[in-house]
Amino acid sequence: MCSLISRVVDALEPSVREELVNNFCSRELTSYEQIFEGAELAKLDKTERRYAWIKRRIRTNEEIWKIFPLPWHVPYRLCIQFCKKTRKQLEEILNNMKEKPDVGTLLLALQRTLEFEDELAEKFGGGAQGKEIGNDIEEIGRGETGQNVSDIRKKYEKMLAAHQDNGSEEKKGNKELSAPGAGFNFRGIVSSCFEPHLTVYIELEEKTLMENLEKLVQEETWDIEEGSQNNVLSSSMQLFLIIKRSLKRCSALTKNQTLFNLFKVFQRILKAYATKLFARLPKGGTGIVAAATGMDGQIKTSDRDERVICYIVNSAEYCHKTAGELAESISKIIEPNFADTVDMSEVQDEFSAVITKSLVTLVHGLETKFDAEMAAMTRVPWATLENVGDQSEYVNGINMILTSSIPVLGGLLSPLYFQFFLDKLASSLGPRFYANIFKCKQISETGAQQMLLDTQAVKTILLEIPTLGRQTSGAASYSKFVSREMSKAEALLKVILSPIDSVADTYRALLPEGTPMEFQRILELKGLKKADQQTILDDFNKHGPGITQPSITPQMVAVAQPAPSHAIASLMPSSASIGLIASREDVLTRAAALGRGAATTGFKRFLALTEAAKDRKDGPFRKLFNA
């Protein structure tokens, strides 16, 4: 009889069948609405009982419902209506809460809802499976693995076989459910109502992450275990492991706004960690005592401090790279409308700033170590030196500082950051050495010769730093930079060595960017009295600080026409210009001679020492000839 009625209904318009099935489902769910709208069960912590009710109902009435033809999909349509009614009731419960829901209760209800949706999707085939996100998340913070070709081939053969099996099963399922409404996506039909209320969950995640961050930093030893290959602080790696676990938890619940909100939490956590790294860097002296002792702003670093700074550089680089990988993984698993806004560039900028500050701090720390040697240089009695000897003690001190620090730094820093450090060091030490010459008292001819020897020794020491650090990839540009900076100090000493009558011309030729104030200080270093200085200064100021060669700009002439005679004349330098050029070349020639040796008793002794050094196998003088 029922079968006959079904065939009659099928013979009518589809809307008749739709109405019949809908009415049946509504009657079936009447008791559900009455039960779960009551005060006792209309609670968030009773959510799981809702799903138990419908599953029990389907199981109990499975035989009875067989009176309906299979193409009518009565259980399927019943579940769709159940989900819609359940969503409506849960929304009312969540919206009517006077206080924020308990996070545990909220997440348990959401978890059970997601599990129920998965069961329906699996049973009825509605909705595509979610993305496999586990592998994407696990790859965060990992480098390339050493898989061989056969391993990779097996992996992809397995994936292909699984894909083909799933495809055949999906086609079979779709064929059985080829009815109006088939393919309905159960995933999210109920669980999406939780989304606006998951703020408390994100707040808990942020609180937990921040507590973990504080604990990691407190327990950080700021040292690396023996045998470590990456020289990265453990707190950096542990932090990303905690973030990955948090991401897994959230992505299992939702891939919408809540996941994006969690991503913003990750941004804040990583920025906070960058601040922690920044705060660990050695600071300069501050306060009244530091100012009174001349240590205001100076950074003192021990050997351990230098290692810690290198670890911070490496850790910041690791965080910079891994933050980018984290953003990439999240953009793959989050809903497409959020993917474009997942960006870690601000966080990466924070870690880049930490790297830069760390390397600059490293340079400042070495500068402070040089303070004692720079002070020792000014205390040498340059005015009373009787002869030129071996390199001075302050040069040996500079060499010892670099010999102690550079091999460690070269072993811990990557080539890129070691090169950056070298450039900063050279740009600091070269000008500082130049300025330190002016801090000395009077410098005699012999003293200037000794200081020139010291300058060349310091230059040689600086040029050997890349080799000392076992990183020579950028040595060429660094060497050129050092030579340029130290040549200024050499030029200054050659000016001091020049005779009084040509000191102004020599200064203008070798240091064309010099100033009258600097030139006056050179005269003081040479030991000239105020009265004797004035005449030279007047002459210097009259001619200007630098010797400039007159510019000769040839005029463009049309090829087809002969050049006018006045145009040819304009291309010829004037007699005054020729005189200036000749004068400049003469000064440069004489200045160069000062560097090689002048016809003075002191310089003859200097030459004698250097000639003798040619036959020696080692020593500072030998290095000068090998440079």
XYZ file of C-alpha atoms in Angstrom:
627
model
C 0.000 0.000 0.000
C 2.763 2.436 1.000
C 4.711 1.486 -2.095
C 1.645 2.244 -4.238
C 1.208 5.628 -2.547
C 4.866 6.409 -3.170
C 4.529 5.631 -6.851
C 1.459 7.859 -7.039
C 3.369 10.723 -5.390
C 6.287 10.201 -7.768
C 3.878 10.493 -10.673
C 2.822 13.942 -9.468
C 4.909 17.104 -9.669
C 8.235 17.123 -7.738
C 6.905 19.868 -5.471
C 4.335 17.449 -4.062
C 7.053 15.017 -3.040
C 9.117 17.854 -1.592
C 6.211 19.048 0.499
C 5.452 15.551 1.728
C 9.042 14.885 2.807
C 9.371 18.286 4.458
C 6.164 17.799 6.429
C 7.338 14.394 7.579
C 10.714 15.763 8.716
C 9.054 18.642 10.553
C 6.809 16.253 12.489
C 9.792 14.063 13.340
C 11.654 17.075 14.751
C 8.751 18.495 16.728
C 9.667 16.505 19.806
C 13.328 17.532 19.377
C 12.423 21.206 19.466
C 10.244 20.739 22.513
C 12.882 18.779 24.427
C 15.837 21.050 23.720
C 14.002 24.339 24.075
C 13.297 23.511 27.688
C 15.273 25.164 30.459
C 17.075 21.971 31.401
C 18.571 21.081 28.003
C 18.723 24.508 26.363
C 22.298 24.902 27.528
C 25.645 24.924 25.817
C 26.995 22.020 27.831
C 24.107 19.844 26.599
C 25.064 20.239 22.940
C 26.417 16.720 22.643
C 23.048 15.286 23.693
C 21.425 16.926 20.657
C 23.560 14.911 18.278
C 23.028 11.755 20.294
C 19.253 12.295 19.944
C 19.236 12.515 16.124
C 21.623 9.585 15.714
C 19.441 7.464 17.989
C 16.333 8.578 16.087
C 17.801 7.564 12.739
C 19.017 4.234 14.074
C 15.650 3.419 15.717
C 13.489 4.326 12.715
C 15.776 3.018 10.007
C 13.516 0.031 9.204
C 10.322 2.075 9.358
C 11.645 4.727 6.981
C 12.325 2.116 4.345
C 8.723 2.614 3.256
C 10.007 5.728 1.518
C 11.714 5.179 -1.828
C 15.501 5.490 -1.642
C 15.634 8.403 -4.131
C 13.558 10.474 -1.684
C 16.546 10.579 0.711
C 14.387 11.021 3.770
C 17.183 10.547 6.397
C 19.347 12.955 4.443
C 16.678 15.653 4.350
C 15.833 15.025 7.987
C 19.456 15.719 8.961
C 19.503 18.939 6.949
C 16.443 20.221 8.791
C 17.877 19.042 12.101
C 21.095 20.995 11.498
C 19.208 24.169 10.623
C 17.016 23.965 13.720
C 20.015 23.123 15.913
C 21.952 26.084 14.580
C 19.038 28.407 15.334
C 18.713 27.150 18.906
C 22.461 27.313 19.589
C 22.593 30.867 18.250
C 19.861 31.852 20.698
C 21.719 30.203 23.583
C 24.992 31.950 22.716
C 23.407 35.344 22.096
C 21.371 35.266 25.302
C 24.335 34.557 27.567
C 24.751 37.328 30.119
C 28.447 36.571 30.601
C 31.180 35.266 28.362
C 30.887 31.508 27.927
C 33.288 29.203 29.674
C 36.071 28.480 27.197
C 36.193 24.771 27.979
C 32.435 24.351 27.568
C 32.422 26.420 24.385
C 35.255 24.483 22.770
C 33.808 21.115 23.776
C 30.459 22.036 22.229
C 32.212 23.228 19.078
C 34.354 20.100 18.923
C 31.333 17.796 19.213
C 29.533 19.842 16.573
C 32.443 19.516 14.169
C 32.616 15.778 14.766
C 28.885 15.467 14.070
C 29.215 17.479 10.851
C 32.061 15.223 9.744
C 29.929 12.145 10.397
C 27.079 13.548 8.311
C 29.432 14.549 5.507
C 30.934 11.077 5.500
C 27.528 9.379 5.642
C 25.811 11.445 2.966
C 28.812 12.594 0.925
C 27.941 16.266 1.169
C 30.758 18.801 1.073
C 34.397 18.395 0.198
C 36.883 17.263 2.760
C 38.883 20.022 4.403
C 42.468 20.647 3.375
C 45.127 18.441 4.840
C 46.858 21.020 6.975
C 48.977 18.865 9.238
C 51.896 18.588 6.848
C 51.858 22.304 6.045
C 52.034 23.199 9.730
C 54.730 20.645 10.485
C 56.978 22.152 7.811
C 57.113 25.481 9.681
C 60.641 26.072 10.899
C 62.123 23.083 9.114
C 64.694 23.180 6.382
C 64.803 20.942 3.322
C 65.049 17.276 4.261
C 67.527 14.951 2.669
C 65.060 12.695 0.833
C 66.448 10.662 -2.018
C 64.757 10.243 -5.385
C 63.200 6.852 -4.599
C 61.656 8.145 -1.361
C 60.082 11.074 -3.153
C 58.775 8.826 -5.948
C 57.209 6.378 -3.450
C 55.609 9.249 -1.560
C 53.915 10.668 -4.638
C 52.902 7.244 -5.980
C 51.142 6.614 -2.669
C 49.423 10.009 -2.806
C 48.307 9.401 -6.395
C 46.865 5.979 -5.563
C 44.953 7.407 -2.607
C 43.609 10.203 -4.783
C 42.395 7.747 -7.432
C 40.666 5.570 -4.800
C 38.936 8.573 -3.287
C 37.842 9.707 -6.718
C 36.185 6.385 -7.556
C 34.403 6.249 -4.190
C 33.222 9.824 -4.586
C 31.757 9.084 -8.021
C 29.955 6.053 -6.614
C 28.528 8.059 -3.729
C 27.385 10.881 -5.968
C 25.630 8.421 -8.225
C 23.624 7.022 -5.303
C 22.699 10.497 -4.088
C 21.783 12.088 -7.386
C 18.661 13.747 -6.000
C 17.532 17.344 -5.421
C 19.600 18.720 -2.590
C 22.306 16.046 -2.834
C 25.778 17.474 -2.283
C 24.664 19.709 0.574
C 27.713 20.830 2.582
C 27.217 19.748 6.169
C 30.562 21.142 7.279
C 29.973 24.484 8.915
C 26.166 24.322 8.792
C 25.994 24.306 12.612
C 29.546 25.060 13.762
C 29.684 28.434 12.014
C 27.325 29.863 14.643
C 30.162 29.556 17.186
C 32.494 31.835 15.186
C 31.379 35.217 16.615
C 31.728 33.877 20.163
C 35.268 32.469 19.952
C 36.877 35.685 21.163
C 37.284 34.135 24.611
C 39.169 31.256 23.037
C 41.578 33.612 21.255
C 42.078 35.552 24.482
C 42.979 32.315 26.241
C 45.396 31.333 23.463
C 47.100 34.727 23.648
C 47.362 34.539 27.434
C 48.842 31.048 27.224
C 51.291 32.008 24.490
C 52.447 35.090 26.374
C 52.961 33.079 29.563
C 54.962 30.513 27.617
C 57.036 33.281 26.057
C 57.867 34.758 29.462
C 58.820 31.326 30.752
C 61.022 30.587 27.735
C 62.903 33.871 28.105
C 63.334 33.387 31.854
C 64.728 29.892 31.341
C 66.913 30.902 28.392
C 70.595 30.283 29.147
C 71.697 32.560 26.287
C 74.161 29.897 25.330
C 74.302 27.105 22.775
C 74.854 23.444 23.504
C 78.036 21.834 22.291
C 77.704 20.439 18.789
C 74.819 22.702 17.792
C 74.832 23.339 14.056
C 72.615 26.401 13.732
C 73.769 28.468 16.757
C 70.155 29.519 17.419
C 68.792 30.104 20.921
C 66.509 27.347 22.204
C 63.793 29.875 23.113
C 63.426 30.780 19.422
C 62.843 27.203 18.320
C 60.621 26.368 21.301
C 58.471 29.435 20.666
C 57.644 28.319 17.140
C 56.863 24.798 18.354
C 54.319 26.293 20.766
C 52.899 28.474 17.993
C 52.548 25.427 15.727
C 50.572 23.572 18.395
C 48.310 26.585 18.830
C 47.782 26.776 15.079
C 46.875 23.084 14.949
C 44.309 23.495 17.715
C 42.643 26.451 16.068
C 42.687 25.132 12.503
C 40.941 21.985 13.737
C 38.089 24.189 14.986
C 37.787 26.938 12.393
C 39.512 28.416 9.371
C 37.627 31.699 9.320
C 37.816 34.936 11.303
C 38.962 33.187 14.468
C 42.003 31.723 12.731
C 42.825 35.148 11.341
C 42.489 36.617 14.836
C 44.894 33.966 16.097
C 47.307 34.909 13.331
C 47.282 38.475 14.656
C 48.040 37.049 18.103
C 51.056 35.280 16.597
C 52.202 38.627 15.224
C 52.017 40.218 18.671
C 53.812 37.302 20.324
C 56.655 37.373 17.813
C 57.016 41.141 18.113
C 57.180 40.720 21.882
C 59.937 38.141 21.447
C 61.855 40.508 19.173
C 61.621 43.090 21.957
C 62.993 40.522 24.430
C 65.967 39.848 22.166
C 66.543 43.569 21.750
C 66.453 44.089 25.518
C 69.121 41.405 26.053
C 71.723 43.332 24.051
C 74.408 45.086 26.140
C 73.563 48.725 26.815
C 75.760 51.793 27.066
C 76.519 53.462 30.375
C 73.974 56.004 31.598
C 73.527 58.317 34.540
C 75.689 60.806 36.405
C 78.528 58.377 37.141
C 78.805 57.306 33.508
C 78.823 60.922 32.354
C 81.426 61.902 34.956
C 83.750 59.062 33.960
C 83.327 59.623 30.236
C 81.501 56.290 29.810
C 78.126 57.771 28.892
C 76.721 55.801 25.960
C 79.735 53.509 25.693
C 79.005 49.800 25.377
C 81.244 47.350 27.184
C 81.180 43.761 25.934
C 82.907 40.719 27.351
C 83.840 37.685 25.276
C 80.604 36.020 26.412
C 78.617 39.131 25.474
C 80.013 38.909 21.955
C 78.903 35.277 21.662
C 75.435 36.126 22.996
C 75.103 38.940 20.462
C 75.969 36.488 17.677
C 73.354 34.042 19.001
C 70.796 36.858 18.991
C 71.684 37.686 15.373
C 71.256 34.039 14.351
C 68.024 33.671 16.335
C 66.553 36.836 14.832
C 67.455 35.552 11.376
C 65.782 32.203 12.189
C 62.649 33.994 13.422
C 62.599 36.211 10.331
C 62.679 33.172 8.052
C 60.285 31.024 10.091
C 57.749 33.838 10.490
C 57.524 33.964 6.704
C 56.968 30.199 6.565
C 54.276 30.501 9.245
C 52.406 33.134 7.238
C 52.661 31.001 4.111
C 51.220 27.953 5.903
C 48.346 29.933 7.395
C 47.486 31.486 4.036
C 47.145 27.963 2.605
C 44.711 26.689 5.243
C 42.657 29.802 6.032
C 39.522 30.663 4.063
C 40.423 32.355 0.747
C 38.864 35.710 1.677
C 41.450 36.058 4.483
C 44.478 34.651 2.657
C 45.634 37.938 1.119
C 45.699 39.685 4.505
C 48.026 37.122 6.091
C 51.314 39.011 6.068
C 54.308 38.838 8.399
C 56.346 41.680 6.880
C 55.982 43.901 9.970
C 57.184 41.096 12.215
C 60.084 40.374 9.881
C 61.011 44.064 9.961
C 61.201 43.841 13.757
C 63.667 40.970 13.578
C 65.669 42.737 10.870
C 65.977 45.702 13.233
C 67.221 43.359 15.968
C 69.879 41.993 13.605
C 71.067 45.475 12.638
C 71.139 46.700 16.233
C 73.014 43.578 17.326
C 75.745 43.995 14.727
C 76.108 47.694 15.508
C 76.335 46.816 19.217
C 79.060 44.324 18.370
C 81.030 47.071 16.635
C 80.475 49.524 19.499
C 81.656 46.905 21.967
C 84.908 46.477 20.068
C 85.256 50.247 19.826
C 85.097 50.449 23.611
C 87.794 47.782 23.855
C 89.966 50.002 21.666
C 89.554 52.943 24.067
C 92.551 51.963 26.173
C 94.746 51.557 23.085
C 93.620 54.873 21.615
C 94.393 56.578 24.926
C 97.789 54.852 25.038
C 98.517 56.203 21.559
C 98.014 59.782 22.752
C 100.320 59.211 25.744
C 103.310 58.193 23.624
C 105.946 60.997 23.779
C 105.883 61.599 20.037
C 107.751 64.906 20.397
C 110.801 63.359 22.069
C 111.216 60.037 20.253
C 114.860 59.623 19.312
C 114.545 56.869 16.737
C 112.052 54.740 14.841
C 111.657 51.256 16.253
C 109.253 48.347 16.054
C 105.489 48.935 16.099
C 104.211 50.577 19.273
C 102.537 48.762 22.156
C 99.099 50.211 21.412
C 99.274 48.566 17.978
C 100.006 45.237 19.657
C 97.003 45.873 21.909
C 94.714 46.438 18.907
C 96.055 43.251 17.360
C 95.385 41.239 20.546
C 91.786 42.506 20.765
C 91.032 41.544 17.186
C 92.870 38.216 17.442
C 90.734 37.336 20.459
C 87.344 38.369 19.054
C 87.377 37.942 15.281
C 87.809 34.120 15.042
C 84.823 33.628 17.373
C 82.643 36.114 15.496
C 83.616 34.648 12.138
C 82.695 31.177 13.360
C 79.262 32.217 14.659
C 78.026 34.749 12.100
C 76.883 33.951 8.580
C 78.996 35.401 5.725
C 76.387 38.087 5.049
C 76.308 39.409 8.602
C 80.052 39.002 9.133
C 80.618 41.171 6.056
C 78.196 43.771 7.424
C 80.086 43.715 10.722
C 83.438 44.160 8.959
C 82.201 47.125 6.946
C 80.877 48.812 10.078
C 84.126 48.116 11.931
C 86.286 49.537 9.149
C 84.094 52.624 8.771
C 84.440 53.177 12.519
C 88.076 52.377 13.241
C 89.583 54.159 10.222
C 88.112 57.622 10.929
C 88.665 57.124 14.658
C 92.365 56.442 14.157
C 92.581 59.546 11.961
C 90.866 61.700 14.598
C 93.040 60.223 17.343
C 96.176 61.630 15.714
C 94.839 65.129 16.414
C 94.423 64.209 20.095
C 98.162 63.696 20.438
C 100.415 66.462 21.649
C 103.355 67.711 19.617
C 104.704 65.245 17.033
C 108.322 65.496 15.949
C 109.656 64.300 12.634
C 110.842 61.042 14.186
C 107.514 60.698 15.996
C 105.619 61.135 12.729
C 107.811 58.484 11.111
C 107.074 56.062 13.957
C 103.365 56.854 13.802
C 103.374 56.293 10.042
C 104.916 52.891 10.665
C 102.220 52.167 13.279
C 99.497 53.278 10.874
C 100.717 50.892 8.215
C 100.869 48.099 10.808
C 97.263 48.789 11.903
C 96.230 48.791 8.263
C 97.868 45.383 7.782
C 96.118 44.031 10.884
C 92.737 45.236 9.616
C 93.337 43.734 6.184
C 93.972 40.333 7.777
C 90.617 40.280 9.623
C 88.677 38.305 6.931
C 91.332 35.594 7.007
C 91.336 35.673 10.799
C 87.576 35.123 10.793
C 87.869 32.367 8.163
C 85.448 34.234 5.908
C 87.038 35.740 2.818
C 84.054 35.887 0.445
C 83.748 39.683 0.638
C 87.405 40.410 1.380
C 88.078 42.362 -1.829
C 85.571 45.147 -1.199
C 86.457 45.236 2.497
C 90.182 45.550 1.755
C 89.528 48.389 -0.641
C 87.470 50.178 2.001
C 90.135 49.728 4.701
C 92.885 50.942 2.387
C 90.900 54.054 1.528
C 90.137 54.907 5.161
C 93.644 54.256 6.485
C 95.250 56.130 3.599
C 93.755 59.309 5.071
C 95.730 58.790 8.271
C 98.853 58.091 6.212
C 98.260 61.288 4.230
C 97.865 63.275 7.456
C 101.197 62.008 8.770
C 102.891 62.856 5.476
C 101.583 66.406 5.857
C 103.059 66.556 9.359
C 106.379 65.288 7.948
C 106.491 67.930 5.204
C 108.738 71.007 5.553
C 107.219 74.213 6.905
C 107.470 76.061 3.612
C 105.417 73.431 1.755
C 103.089 72.169 4.486
C 100.109 74.160 3.193
C 100.536 72.927 -0.380
C 101.017 69.350 0.823
C 97.886 69.542 2.966
C 95.805 70.894 0.100
C 97.134 68.213 -2.233
C 96.773 65.175 0.037
C 93.695 66.238 1.993
C 91.720 68.481 -0.380
C 88.606 68.262 1.799
C 90.437 69.554 4.864
C 89.391 72.576 6.884
C 91.312 75.634 8.147
C 90.710 74.513 11.741
C 92.203 71.093 11.019
C 95.175 72.693 9.266
C 95.802 74.929 12.267
C 95.829 71.850 14.500
C 98.447 70.274 12.203
C 100.654 73.322 12.684
C 100.280 72.896 16.442
C 101.243 69.223 16.147
C 104.371 70.283 14.261
C 105.279 72.466 17.236
C 104.893 75.884 15.610
C 104.298 78.831 17.893
C 101.218 80.991 17.512
C 103.150 83.828 15.904
C 104.745 81.520 13.318
C 101.402 79.882 12.588
C 99.636 83.103 11.671
C 101.622 83.826 8.504
C 101.095 80.286 7.206
C 97.398 80.385 8.116
C 96.898 83.701 6.327
C 98.483 82.297 3.191
C 96.439 79.078 3.536
C 93.163 80.959 3.921
C 94.013 83.168 0.964
C 94.355 80.196 -1.381
C 91.535 78.151 0.126
C 91.660 74.724 1.801
C 92.004 72.566 -1.310
C 93.799 72.660 -4.654
C 91.202 72.352 -7.365
C 92.034 71.657 -10.964
C 90.270 74.040 -13.366
C 87.493 72.341 -15.253
C 87.896 72.182 -19.001
C 84.615 71.480 -20.759
C 84.942 70.888 -24.505
C 82.131 72.327 -26.578
C 80.112 70.134 -28.908
C 80.849 70.992 -32.556
C 78.905 69.878 -35.616
C 80.898 67.427 -37.722
C 79.967 68.982 -41.068
C 81.182 72.472 -40.125
C 84.699 73.628 -39.214
C 85.078 74.705 -35.621
C 85.372 78.481 -35.110
C 88.759 79.728 -33.983
C 87.358 81.032 -30.664
C 85.960 77.563 -29.912
C 89.381 76.003 -30.456
C 90.933 78.608 -28.206
C 88.436 77.842 -25.464
C 89.520 74.194 -25.468
C 93.136 75.132 -24.729
C 94.071 75.512 -21.030
C 95.314 78.923 -20.001
C 98.848 79.535 -18.813
C 97.510 80.036 -15.279
C 95.789 76.652 -15.429
C 98.971 74.987 -16.609
C 100.816 76.566 -13.729
C 98.287 75.298 -11.203
C 98.382 71.781 -12.621
C 102.151 71.716 -12.595
C 102.177 73.076 -9.058
C 99.762 70.383 -7.878
C 101.750 67.587 -9.498
C 104.937 68.922 -7.926
C 103.317 68.964 -4.475
C 102.012 65.422 -4.868
C 105.442 64.235 -5.968
C 107.081 65.791 -2.934
C 104.364 64.427 -0.629
C 104.864 60.948 -2.006
C 108.556 61.300 -1.347
C 107.756 61.988 2.294
C 106.130 58.594 2.554
C 109.183 56.896 1.075
C 111.815 58.935 2.880
C 113.075 62.514 2.937
C 116.605 63.860 3.159
C 116.615 64.137 6.924
C 118.596 62.367 9.583
C 115.481 60.857 11.188
C 114.186 59.528 7.931
C 117.545 58.044 7.042
C 117.300 55.972 10.219
C 113.782 54.953 9.209
C 115.027 53.889 5.773
C 117.885 51.964 7.321
C 115.436 49.987 9.446
C 113.158 49.228 6.517
C 116.070 48.177 4.295
C 117.273 45.821 6.998
C 113.762 44.418 7.328
C 113.800 43.210 3.739
C 116.189 40.441 4.741
C 114.052 39.349 7.739
C 111.497 36.559 7.410
C 108.976 38.026 9.846
C 108.199 41.111 11.903
C 106.099 44.199 11.250
C 108.528 45.735 8.766
C 108.539 42.572 6.688
C 104.718 42.775 6.542
C 104.944 46.252 5.072
C 106.939 44.957 2.124
C 104.595 42.009 1.631
C 101.432 44.136 1.845
